[in-house]
Amino acid sequence: MRLSHPSLLLGLIFAAGAACSAGMPGQAIAEPQAGPKPGAAAGAASTDSALTLDPRLGLLAPGDRKTSYAPVDIEEPFAQIMKRLSAEKSGVMRRQADLLAERYDLANRSSKGVTMSRGKPIQTGIRVKLPAGVTWSALAGMTPAEIKDKKLWPAGFFPLPHAKQGEGGMVFPKVHITEIKKQEGRDLERFDVEFDLPEHFIPEFPPPIFLTTRPELGDVSRGQLVTTQNFFELFDGILNPKQLDGLRLLVSQFPQQQFNQTSDRRSAKPSLGVSCFECHTNGHSNAAFHLVGDVRPQSHRRRIDTPSLRGVNQQRLFGSQRALRSIEDFTEFEQRAAYFDGDPVIAQKKGVHFLDRGSEVHAMAEFQELLDFPPAPKLRVLDRKLDPKLATPEEMRGQEVFFGKGQCANCHPAPIYSDNFMHDLRTERFFPPTLINGRLAIADGAIKTFPLRGIKDSPPYLHDGRLLTLEDTVEFFNLVLELKLSDQEKSDLVAFMRVL
């Protein structure tokens, strides 16, 4: 079903909120029985049934639990759980595929002459679909309030839900699952959900590894996915013993929420777990996704697209919103909390491995801090801006837009193109609370500014991967920041970001 009248929904929300403040219980908000929103792309805002206001938790989606804790005792036999969820899987993925098709142009159209670091073609063009009868220039001429009132916020600019929002958990692309099965005999396939984006929209696999300590070697992975089976052969003689042990731990498997040895899992057989490099493939990313563990209830949890670890030695904030202060903090947090949805009770049940801060965490962090950005031959050595002797006129114009009218450098200054801060884009100015495949699109709050160095290697974009191309990203920020860029300025800006 579709949420057809968000303005009516908001009116009901405010009315229910007033009732709650007067001591009355939260009231259910019934979904209006009507077709798609006028002028909006189909499927832009689908709902399951009704939204409810809880006086303590605020807006709740259907199925939200009014507790921070997951159930510990699973009474349903595992064989029955697997049979039931396996049977539901096709419906889960069909629903997500329909949403993606309604939001995006998913065709494989790559840019001629521009590739990622190891040669994978980069997808080009705006892929977010516009509401019927609307142009990007017309949309950019409207205020946020007008876009909200006319229900014209593009469907692809809404937060992207997890393929199975009600369950969440780590989901890996097929290409990674296949290679791990080949190398290690482990199966990272889930019986309840699978990866949802086409392979041409994700980073090249496997990505190269560049080291700050040995830049003359180029890609030290030699085109291989680094695992327990080859890490020693590839890095012995390049790393010192402590760094080598840190890499060993980064490719070692540890129990995780959906991959563990208990019956409360989503793998067909008991699993040793997952490794840090399962998502941060070769210290970069394979676009694996999961839900952030630091938000409740479930409908409010954001999908997180795996960020690259390249250049973490120059970063001072870690995690999309947690603002952890060191890579050691982040490493320990991931193992203790993020692996288990931030639930220490469940973590203990499933066999959490408590990393030793002084040895294991230290060694893992030391290797991560060697991971460098990919070469950018058109950037000057010191300030990492374009060398006019090497750049094209289009790229030079794009740099001018980036540091000027586009306001990009306010958050993404050189040399790593990040200010090491967090910023709140307040996209909720453009749309009312909207339920999309179980994900309640509301205010996100402040999000970490991720570096743009090597950005062409890291699709999809934004923290949840809702933007498939750099062109989508430019259109998104053109609206959010109310920049009113011309078509030429947008094209130049994309050309500049491709050489960072």
Coordinates of C-alpha atoms in Angstrom, one line a residue:
M1 CA 0.0 0.0 0.0
R2 CA 1.1 3.6 -0.6
L3 CA 1.1 6.6 1.7
S4 CA -1.0 8.9 -0.4
H5 CA -1.5 12.0 1.7
P6 CA 1.5 12.8 4.0
S7 CA 0.0 16.2 4.9
L8 CA -3.0 14.4 6.3
L9 CA -0.7 12.0 8.1
L10 CA 1.2 14.9 9.8
G11 CA -2.1 16.4 10.9
L12 CA -3.0 13.2 12.5
I13 CA 0.4 12.9 14.1
F14 CA 0.1 16.3 15.7
A15 CA -3.4 15.5 16.9
A16 CA -2.3 12.2 18.4
G17 CA 0.7 14.0 19.9
A18 CA -1.6 16.5 21.7
A19 CA -3.7 13.6 23.0
C20 CA -0.6 11.8 24.3
S21 CA 0.6 15.0 26.0
A22 CA -2.8 15.2 27.7
G23 CA -2.3 11.8 29.2
M24 CA -4.1 9.7 26.6
P25 CA -2.4 6.6 25.1
G26 CA -0.8 6.8 21.7
Q27 CA -3.3 6.5 18.9
A28 CA -2.9 4.5 15.7
I29 CA -2.8 6.5 12.5
A30 CA -4.6 4.7 9.8
E31 CA -3.3 4.8 6.3
P32 CA -5.4 6.8 3.9
Q33 CA -7.0 4.5 1.3
A34 CA -5.9 6.0 -1.9
G35 CA -3.5 5.6 -4.8
P36 CA 0.0 6.9 -5.3
K37 CA 0.9 10.4 -4.3
P38 CA 0.0 13.0 -6.9
G39 CA 3.0 13.8 -9.1
A40 CA 5.3 11.3 -7.3
A41 CA 7.2 8.4 -8.7
A42 CA 5.4 5.2 -8.0
G43 CA 6.5 3.5 -4.8
A44 CA 8.1 6.6 -3.4
A45 CA 6.5 6.1 0.0
S46 CA 4.9 2.7 0.6
T47 CA 3.4 1.7 4.0
D48 CA 2.7 -1.6 5.5
S49 CA -0.5 -0.7 7.4
A50 CA -0.4 2.1 10.0
L51 CA 1.9 4.3 12.0
T52 CA 1.5 4.7 15.8
L53 CA 2.5 7.4 18.2
D54 CA 4.1 6.2 21.4
P55 CA 4.3 8.9 24.1
R56 CA 7.8 7.8 25.1
L57 CA 9.3 6.5 21.8
G58 CA 7.6 8.8 19.3
L59 CA 6.5 7.7 15.9
L60 CA 6.5 3.9 15.5
A61 CA 6.1 1.7 12.4
P62 CA 4.1 -1.5 12.3
G63 CA 6.0 -4.3 14.2
D64 CA 8.2 -1.9 16.2
R65 CA 9.1 -3.4 19.6
K66 CA 8.7 -1.1 22.5
T67 CA 11.9 -2.3 24.1
S68 CA 15.6 -2.0 23.4
Y69 CA 16.3 -5.7 23.9
A70 CA 16.1 -8.6 21.5
P71 CA 14.5 -11.9 22.7
V72 CA 17.1 -14.3 24.1
D73 CA 15.2 -17.5 24.2
I74 CA 14.3 -18.7 20.7
E75 CA 11.5 -21.2 21.1
E76 CA 10.9 -22.1 17.5
P77 CA 13.1 -25.0 16.2
F78 CA 15.9 -23.9 13.9
A79 CA 14.7 -26.2 11.1
Q80 CA 11.3 -24.6 11.2
I81 CA 12.7 -21.0 11.3
M82 CA 14.9 -21.8 8.2
K83 CA 12.0 -23.3 6.3
R84 CA 9.7 -20.4 7.1
L85 CA 12.2 -17.6 6.3
S86 CA 13.5 -19.4 3.2
A87 CA 10.0 -19.6 1.8
E88 CA 9.5 -15.9 2.5
K89 CA 12.8 -14.8 0.9
S90 CA 11.5 -14.5 -2.7
G91 CA 8.8 -12.2 -1.5
V92 CA 11.2 -10.1 0.5
M93 CA 13.5 -9.7 -2.4
R94 CA 10.7 -9.0 -4.9
R95 CA 9.4 -6.2 -2.7
Q96 CA 12.9 -4.7 -2.5
A97 CA 13.5 -5.1 -6.3
D98 CA 10.2 -3.4 -7.0
L99 CA 11.2 -0.5 -4.7
L100 CA 14.6 -0.1 -6.5
A101 CA 13.0 -0.3 -9.9
E102 CA 10.6 2.4 -9.0
R103 CA 13.3 4.7 -7.5
Y104 CA 16.1 4.2 -10.0
D105 CA 17.2 3.6 -13.6
L106 CA 19.2 0.4 -13.0
A107 CA 20.6 0.0 -16.5
N108 CA 24.3 -0.8 -17.0
R109 CA 25.6 2.4 -18.6
S110 CA 29.3 3.1 -17.9
S111 CA 31.4 6.1 -18.6
K112 CA 33.7 5.9 -21.5
G113 CA 37.4 6.3 -20.5
V114 CA 36.8 6.6 -16.7
T115 CA 37.3 3.6 -14.5
M116 CA 38.0 2.7 -10.9
S117 CA 41.6 2.0 -9.9
R118 CA 41.8 -1.5 -11.2
G119 CA 39.7 -0.8 -14.4
K120 CA 36.1 -1.4 -13.5
P121 CA 33.9 1.0 -15.5
I122 CA 32.1 3.7 -13.6
Q123 CA 28.4 4.1 -13.9
T124 CA 27.3 7.4 -15.3
G125 CA 24.2 9.6 -15.5
I126 CA 21.4 10.5 -13.2
R127 CA 19.7 7.3 -12.0
V128 CA 17.2 8.7 -9.6
K129 CA 13.7 9.0 -11.2
L130 CA 11.8 12.2 -11.0
P131 CA 8.1 12.6 -10.3
A132 CA 6.1 12.8 -13.4
G133 CA 6.1 16.1 -15.2
V134 CA 9.0 17.6 -13.2
T135 CA 12.5 18.6 -14.3
W136 CA 15.6 18.9 -12.2
S137 CA 15.9 22.6 -12.9
A138 CA 12.2 23.2 -12.0
L139 CA 12.7 21.3 -8.7
A140 CA 15.9 23.3 -7.9
G141 CA 13.9 26.4 -8.3
M142 CA 11.5 25.4 -5.5
T143 CA 12.0 26.0 -1.7
P144 CA 12.1 22.9 0.6
A145 CA 8.6 23.8 1.9
E146 CA 7.3 23.8 -1.7
I147 CA 8.8 20.5 -2.5
K148 CA 7.4 19.1 0.7
D149 CA 3.9 20.6 0.2
K150 CA 3.7 19.4 -3.4
K151 CA 5.1 15.9 -2.5
L152 CA 7.9 16.2 -5.1
W153 CA 10.9 14.9 -3.2
P154 CA 12.4 12.3 -5.6
A155 CA 11.8 8.7 -4.5
G156 CA 15.5 7.9 -4.8
F157 CA 16.4 10.7 -2.4
F158 CA 14.5 9.1 0.5
P159 CA 16.6 7.0 2.8
L160 CA 17.2 3.5 1.4
P161 CA 15.8 0.7 3.6
H162 CA 17.6 -2.5 4.3
A163 CA 16.5 -5.3 2.0
K164 CA 14.9 -6.8 5.1
Q165 CA 14.4 -3.9 7.5
G166 CA 12.7 -5.9 10.2
E167 CA 15.6 -8.3 10.5
G168 CA 18.6 -6.2 9.4
G169 CA 22.1 -7.7 9.7
M170 CA 25.0 -8.0 7.4
V171 CA 24.3 -8.8 3.7
F172 CA 27.2 -9.5 1.3
P173 CA 27.3 -9.2 -2.5
K174 CA 27.2 -12.4 -4.5
V175 CA 30.7 -12.0 -5.9
H176 CA 32.2 -11.9 -2.3
I177 CA 30.2 -14.9 -1.2
T178 CA 31.4 -16.9 -4.2
E179 CA 35.1 -16.0 -3.6
I180 CA 35.0 -16.8 0.1
K181 CA 33.4 -20.1 -0.6
K182 CA 36.1 -20.9 -3.1
Q183 CA 39.0 -19.9 -0.9
E184 CA 37.9 -20.9 2.5
G185 CA 34.8 -23.2 2.1
R186 CA 32.7 -20.8 4.2
D187 CA 29.2 -19.9 3.2
L188 CA 28.2 -16.3 3.8
E189 CA 24.8 -16.7 2.1
R190 CA 21.8 -16.0 4.2
F191 CA 18.6 -18.1 3.8
D192 CA 16.3 -15.1 4.5
V193 CA 17.7 -12.2 2.4
E194 CA 20.3 -11.4 -0.3
F195 CA 22.1 -8.4 -1.7
D196 CA 19.9 -6.0 -3.6
L197 CA 21.9 -3.7 -5.8
P198 CA 23.1 -4.8 -9.3
E199 CA 26.9 -5.6 -9.4
H200 CA 27.7 -2.7 -11.8
F201 CA 26.8 -0.2 -9.0
I202 CA 29.2 -1.5 -6.4
P203 CA 33.0 -1.1 -6.1
E204 CA 35.4 -3.3 -8.2
F205 CA 36.1 -6.7 -6.7
P206 CA 38.6 -7.3 -5.3
P207 CA 39.7 -3.7 -4.7
P208 CA 43.4 -2.8 -4.7
I209 CA 45.4 -2.2 -1.6
F210 CA 47.8 0.8 -1.4
L211 CA 50.1 1.2 1.6
T212 CA 51.4 4.4 3.0
T213 CA 54.7 2.7 3.9
R214 CA 55.3 1.1 0.4
P215 CA 53.8 3.4 -2.2
E216 CA 56.2 2.2 -4.9
L217 CA 54.6 -1.3 -4.8
G218 CA 51.2 0.0 -6.1
D219 CA 48.5 -2.6 -5.5
V220 CA 50.0 -5.0 -2.9
S221 CA 47.0 -7.3 -3.1
R222 CA 48.2 -8.4 -6.6
G223 CA 44.5 -8.5 -7.7
Q224 CA 43.6 -11.1 -5.0
L225 CA 40.9 -11.0 -2.2
V226 CA 43.0 -11.1 1.0
T227 CA 41.8 -13.9 3.3
T228 CA 43.2 -16.3 5.9
Q229 CA 44.4 -18.4 3.0
N230 CA 46.8 -15.9 1.4
F231 CA 47.5 -12.9 3.7
F232 CA 50.8 -14.3 4.9
E233 CA 52.1 -15.1 1.4
L234 CA 51.1 -11.7 0.1
F235 CA 52.4 -9.6 3.0
D236 CA 55.3 -11.5 4.6
G237 CA 58.4 -9.3 4.0
I238 CA 56.2 -6.1 3.4
L239 CA 54.8 -5.7 6.9
N240 CA 56.4 -6.0 10.3
P241 CA 55.4 -8.8 12.6
K242 CA 52.9 -6.7 14.6
Q243 CA 51.2 -5.4 11.4
L244 CA 51.1 -8.8 10.0
D245 CA 49.4 -10.1 13.1
G246 CA 46.9 -7.2 12.9
L247 CA 46.1 -8.2 9.3
R248 CA 45.6 -11.8 10.4
L249 CA 43.0 -10.7 12.9
L250 CA 41.3 -8.5 10.3
V251 CA 40.7 -11.5 8.1
S252 CA 39.8 -13.9 10.9
Q253 CA 36.2 -14.9 11.5
F254 CA 34.4 -14.0 14.7
P255 CA 30.8 -14.7 15.7
Q256 CA 28.2 -12.2 14.5
Q257 CA 24.4 -11.7 14.8
Q258 CA 23.4 -13.7 11.7
F259 CA 26.6 -15.9 11.4
N260 CA 27.3 -17.9 14.5
Q261 CA 27.2 -21.4 15.9
T262 CA 23.9 -21.1 17.7
S263 CA 20.4 -21.9 16.3
D264 CA 19.7 -18.1 16.4
R265 CA 21.5 -17.5 13.0
R266 CA 20.6 -16.9 9.4
S267 CA 23.2 -19.3 7.8
A268 CA 22.2 -22.8 6.8
K269 CA 25.0 -24.3 8.9
P270 CA 26.7 -23.2 12.1
S271 CA 29.2 -20.5 11.2
L272 CA 32.5 -19.4 12.5
G273 CA 31.3 -15.9 11.8
V274 CA 32.5 -13.0 9.7
S275 CA 35.8 -11.0 9.5
C276 CA 36.3 -7.2 9.4
F277 CA 37.4 -7.6 5.8
E278 CA 34.2 -9.3 5.0
C279 CA 32.7 -5.8 4.6
H280 CA 35.8 -3.7 4.4
T281 CA 37.1 -5.9 1.6
N282 CA 40.9 -5.5 1.2
G283 CA 40.6 -2.5 3.5
H284 CA 38.2 -0.8 1.2
S285 CA 34.5 -1.7 0.6
N286 CA 32.4 -4.2 -1.3
A287 CA 29.2 -2.3 -0.6
A288 CA 28.0 -4.8 2.0
F289 CA 25.3 -3.3 4.1
H290 CA 23.7 -3.7 7.5
L291 CA 21.8 -1.5 10.0
V292 CA 23.4 0.8 12.5
G293 CA 23.3 -0.7 16.0
D294 CA 22.9 2.5 17.9
V295 CA 19.3 3.4 17.1
R296 CA 15.9 2.0 18.3
P297 CA 13.2 1.1 17.4
Q298 CA 13.9 -1.1 14.3
S299 CA 12.1 1.1 11.8
H300 CA 14.4 4.0 12.7
R301 CA 17.6 2.1 12.2
R302 CA 19.6 3.4 9.2
R303 CA 21.0 1.2 6.5
I304 CA 24.8 1.7 6.4
D305 CA 26.8 1.2 3.3
T306 CA 30.3 0.0 4.3
P307 CA 32.7 3.0 4.1
S308 CA 36.3 2.5 2.9
L309 CA 39.1 2.2 5.5
R310 CA 41.5 4.0 3.1
G311 CA 43.1 7.0 4.7
V312 CA 41.8 6.3 8.2
N313 CA 45.3 7.5 9.5
Q314 CA 44.2 11.0 8.6
Q315 CA 40.7 10.8 10.1
R316 CA 39.7 11.8 13.6
L317 CA 36.1 10.6 13.8
F318 CA 34.8 7.1 13.3
G319 CA 31.4 5.7 12.8
S320 CA 28.6 7.5 10.9
Q321 CA 27.2 9.1 14.0
R322 CA 29.0 7.7 17.1
A323 CA 32.0 10.1 16.8
L324 CA 34.4 7.5 18.1
R325 CA 37.7 9.2 18.6
S326 CA 40.3 6.6 17.4
I327 CA 40.5 3.7 15.0
E328 CA 41.2 1.5 18.1
D329 CA 37.9 2.6 19.6
F330 CA 36.1 1.8 16.3
T331 CA 37.8 -1.6 16.0
E332 CA 36.7 -2.6 19.5
F333 CA 33.3 -1.2 19.1
E334 CA 32.6 -3.1 15.9
Q335 CA 33.5 -6.4 17.5
R336 CA 31.7 -5.9 20.8
A337 CA 28.6 -4.0 19.6
A338 CA 28.0 -3.5 15.9
Y339 CA 28.4 -7.3 15.2
F340 CA 25.5 -7.9 17.6
D341 CA 23.2 -4.9 17.0
G342 CA 24.5 -3.2 20.1
D343 CA 23.1 -5.9 22.4
P344 CA 25.7 -7.3 24.8
V345 CA 23.3 -10.0 26.1
I346 CA 22.9 -11.4 22.6
A347 CA 26.6 -11.0 22.0
Q348 CA 27.4 -13.1 25.0
K349 CA 24.9 -15.7 23.9
K350 CA 26.4 -16.0 20.4
G351 CA 30.0 -16.2 21.5
V352 CA 31.4 -12.6 21.2
H353 CA 35.2 -12.5 21.1
F354 CA 36.5 -9.8 23.5
L355 CA 39.5 -8.3 21.7
D356 CA 42.4 -7.4 24.0
R357 CA 43.0 -3.7 23.7
G358 CA 46.7 -3.8 24.3
S359 CA 47.6 -6.4 21.8
E360 CA 44.9 -7.4 19.4
V361 CA 43.1 -4.1 18.9
H362 CA 46.5 -2.3 18.8
A363 CA 47.8 -4.6 16.1
M364 CA 44.6 -4.4 14.0
A365 CA 44.6 -0.6 14.2
E366 CA 48.3 -0.4 13.2
F367 CA 47.6 -2.2 9.9
Q368 CA 44.5 -0.2 9.2
E369 CA 46.5 3.0 9.5
L370 CA 48.7 1.9 6.7
L371 CA 45.8 1.9 4.2
D372 CA 46.3 4.7 1.7
F373 CA 44.1 6.4 -0.8
P374 CA 44.5 5.4 -4.4
P375 CA 47.0 7.4 -6.6
A376 CA 45.5 10.6 -8.0
P377 CA 48.1 11.7 -10.6
K378 CA 46.4 15.0 -11.5
L379 CA 46.5 16.3 -8.0
R380 CA 49.4 18.4 -6.8
V381 CA 51.7 16.9 -4.1
L382 CA 51.1 19.2 -1.2
D383 CA 47.7 20.8 -1.3
R384 CA 46.1 17.9 -3.4
K385 CA 44.4 20.3 -5.7
L386 CA 44.5 20.0 -9.5
D387 CA 47.8 20.5 -11.4
P388 CA 46.7 22.9 -14.2
K389 CA 49.3 21.3 -16.5
L390 CA 47.6 17.9 -16.2
A391 CA 43.9 18.7 -15.7
T392 CA 41.3 19.3 -18.5
P393 CA 39.4 22.6 -18.7
E394 CA 36.3 20.7 -17.5
E395 CA 38.1 19.4 -14.4
M396 CA 39.5 22.9 -13.6
R397 CA 36.0 24.4 -13.9
G398 CA 34.7 21.6 -11.6
Q399 CA 37.4 22.4 -9.0
E400 CA 36.3 26.1 -9.1
V401 CA 32.7 25.0 -8.5
F402 CA 33.7 22.6 -5.7
F403 CA 35.6 25.3 -3.8
G404 CA 33.1 28.0 -4.7
K405 CA 29.5 28.1 -5.7
G406 CA 29.0 24.4 -4.9
Q407 CA 30.0 24.8 -1.3
C408 CA 31.4 21.3 -1.3
A409 CA 34.7 22.4 0.4
N410 CA 32.8 23.7 3.4
C411 CA 32.6 20.0 4.5
H412 CA 35.1 18.4 2.2
P413 CA 38.3 20.5 2.2
A414 CA 41.6 19.4 0.7
P415 CA 43.8 17.4 1.2
I416 CA 41.7 14.4 2.1
Y417 CA 38.4 16.2 1.2
S418 CA 36.9 15.9 4.7
D419 CA 36.7 18.3 7.5
N420 CA 36.7 15.5 10.2
F421 CA 33.4 16.8 11.5
M422 CA 29.7 15.8 11.5
H423 CA 26.9 17.7 9.7
D424 CA 23.1 17.6 9.7
L425 CA 21.7 18.1 6.2
R426 CA 18.1 18.3 7.7
T427 CA 16.6 16.5 4.6
E428 CA 13.4 16.2 6.6
R429 CA 12.7 19.8 5.4
F430 CA 11.7 18.2 2.1
F431 CA 9.3 15.5 3.1
P432 CA 7.0 14.4 6.0
P433 CA 7.6 11.2 8.0
T434 CA 7.3 8.4 5.4
L435 CA 7.3 4.6 5.8
I436 CA 9.2 2.8 3.1
N437 CA 9.5 -1.0 3.2
G438 CA 9.6 -0.9 7.0
R439 CA 12.1 2.0 7.2
L440 CA 10.6 5.2 8.7
A441 CA 12.1 8.2 6.8
I442 CA 12.5 11.0 9.3
A443 CA 15.3 13.2 10.5
D444 CA 18.7 11.5 10.3
G445 CA 20.7 14.0 12.5
A446 CA 24.3 14.7 12.0
I447 CA 26.4 12.3 9.9
K448 CA 30.2 12.1 9.6
T449 CA 31.8 13.8 6.6
F450 CA 33.5 10.9 4.8
P451 CA 36.6 11.7 2.6
L452 CA 36.2 12.2 -1.1
R453 CA 39.7 11.2 -2.0
G454 CA 39.3 8.2 -4.4
I455 CA 35.5 8.7 -4.4
K456 CA 35.1 7.1 -7.8
D457 CA 36.1 3.8 -6.3
S458 CA 33.4 3.9 -3.7
P459 CA 29.8 3.7 -5.1
P460 CA 27.1 3.8 -4.1
Y461 CA 27.1 7.2 -2.2
L462 CA 25.8 8.8 0.9
H463 CA 25.9 6.9 4.2
D464 CA 23.1 4.5 3.2
G465 CA 24.0 4.1 -0.4
R466 CA 20.8 5.7 -1.7
L467 CA 22.7 7.6 -4.5
L468 CA 24.0 5.3 -7.2
T469 CA 26.2 7.7 -9.2
L470 CA 28.2 10.9 -8.7
E471 CA 25.6 12.6 -10.9
D472 CA 22.9 11.6 -8.5
T473 CA 25.0 12.9 -5.7
V474 CA 25.4 16.3 -7.3
E475 CA 21.7 16.6 -7.9
F476 CA 21.0 15.6 -4.3
F477 CA 23.2 18.3 -2.9
N478 CA 22.0 20.9 -5.4
L479 CA 18.6 20.5 -3.9
V480 CA 19.6 20.1 -0.2
L481 CA 22.0 23.1 -0.2
E482 CA 19.8 25.1 -2.6
L483 CA 22.7 25.8 -4.9
K484 CA 21.0 26.3 -8.2
L485 CA 23.9 25.0 -10.3
S486 CA 23.7 25.0 -14.1
D487 CA 23.9 21.8 -16.1
Q488 CA 27.4 22.7 -17.1
E489 CA 28.5 23.3 -13.5
K490 CA 27.0 20.0 -12.5
S491 CA 28.9 18.2 -15.3
D492 CA 32.2 20.0 -14.4
L493 CA 31.8 19.1 -10.7
V494 CA 31.4 15.4 -11.5
A495 CA 34.5 15.5 -13.8
F496 CA 36.5 17.0 -10.9
M497 CA 35.4 14.4 -8.3
R498 CA 36.3 11.6 -10.7
V499 CA 40.0 12.6 -10.5
L500 CA 40.2 13.1 -6.7

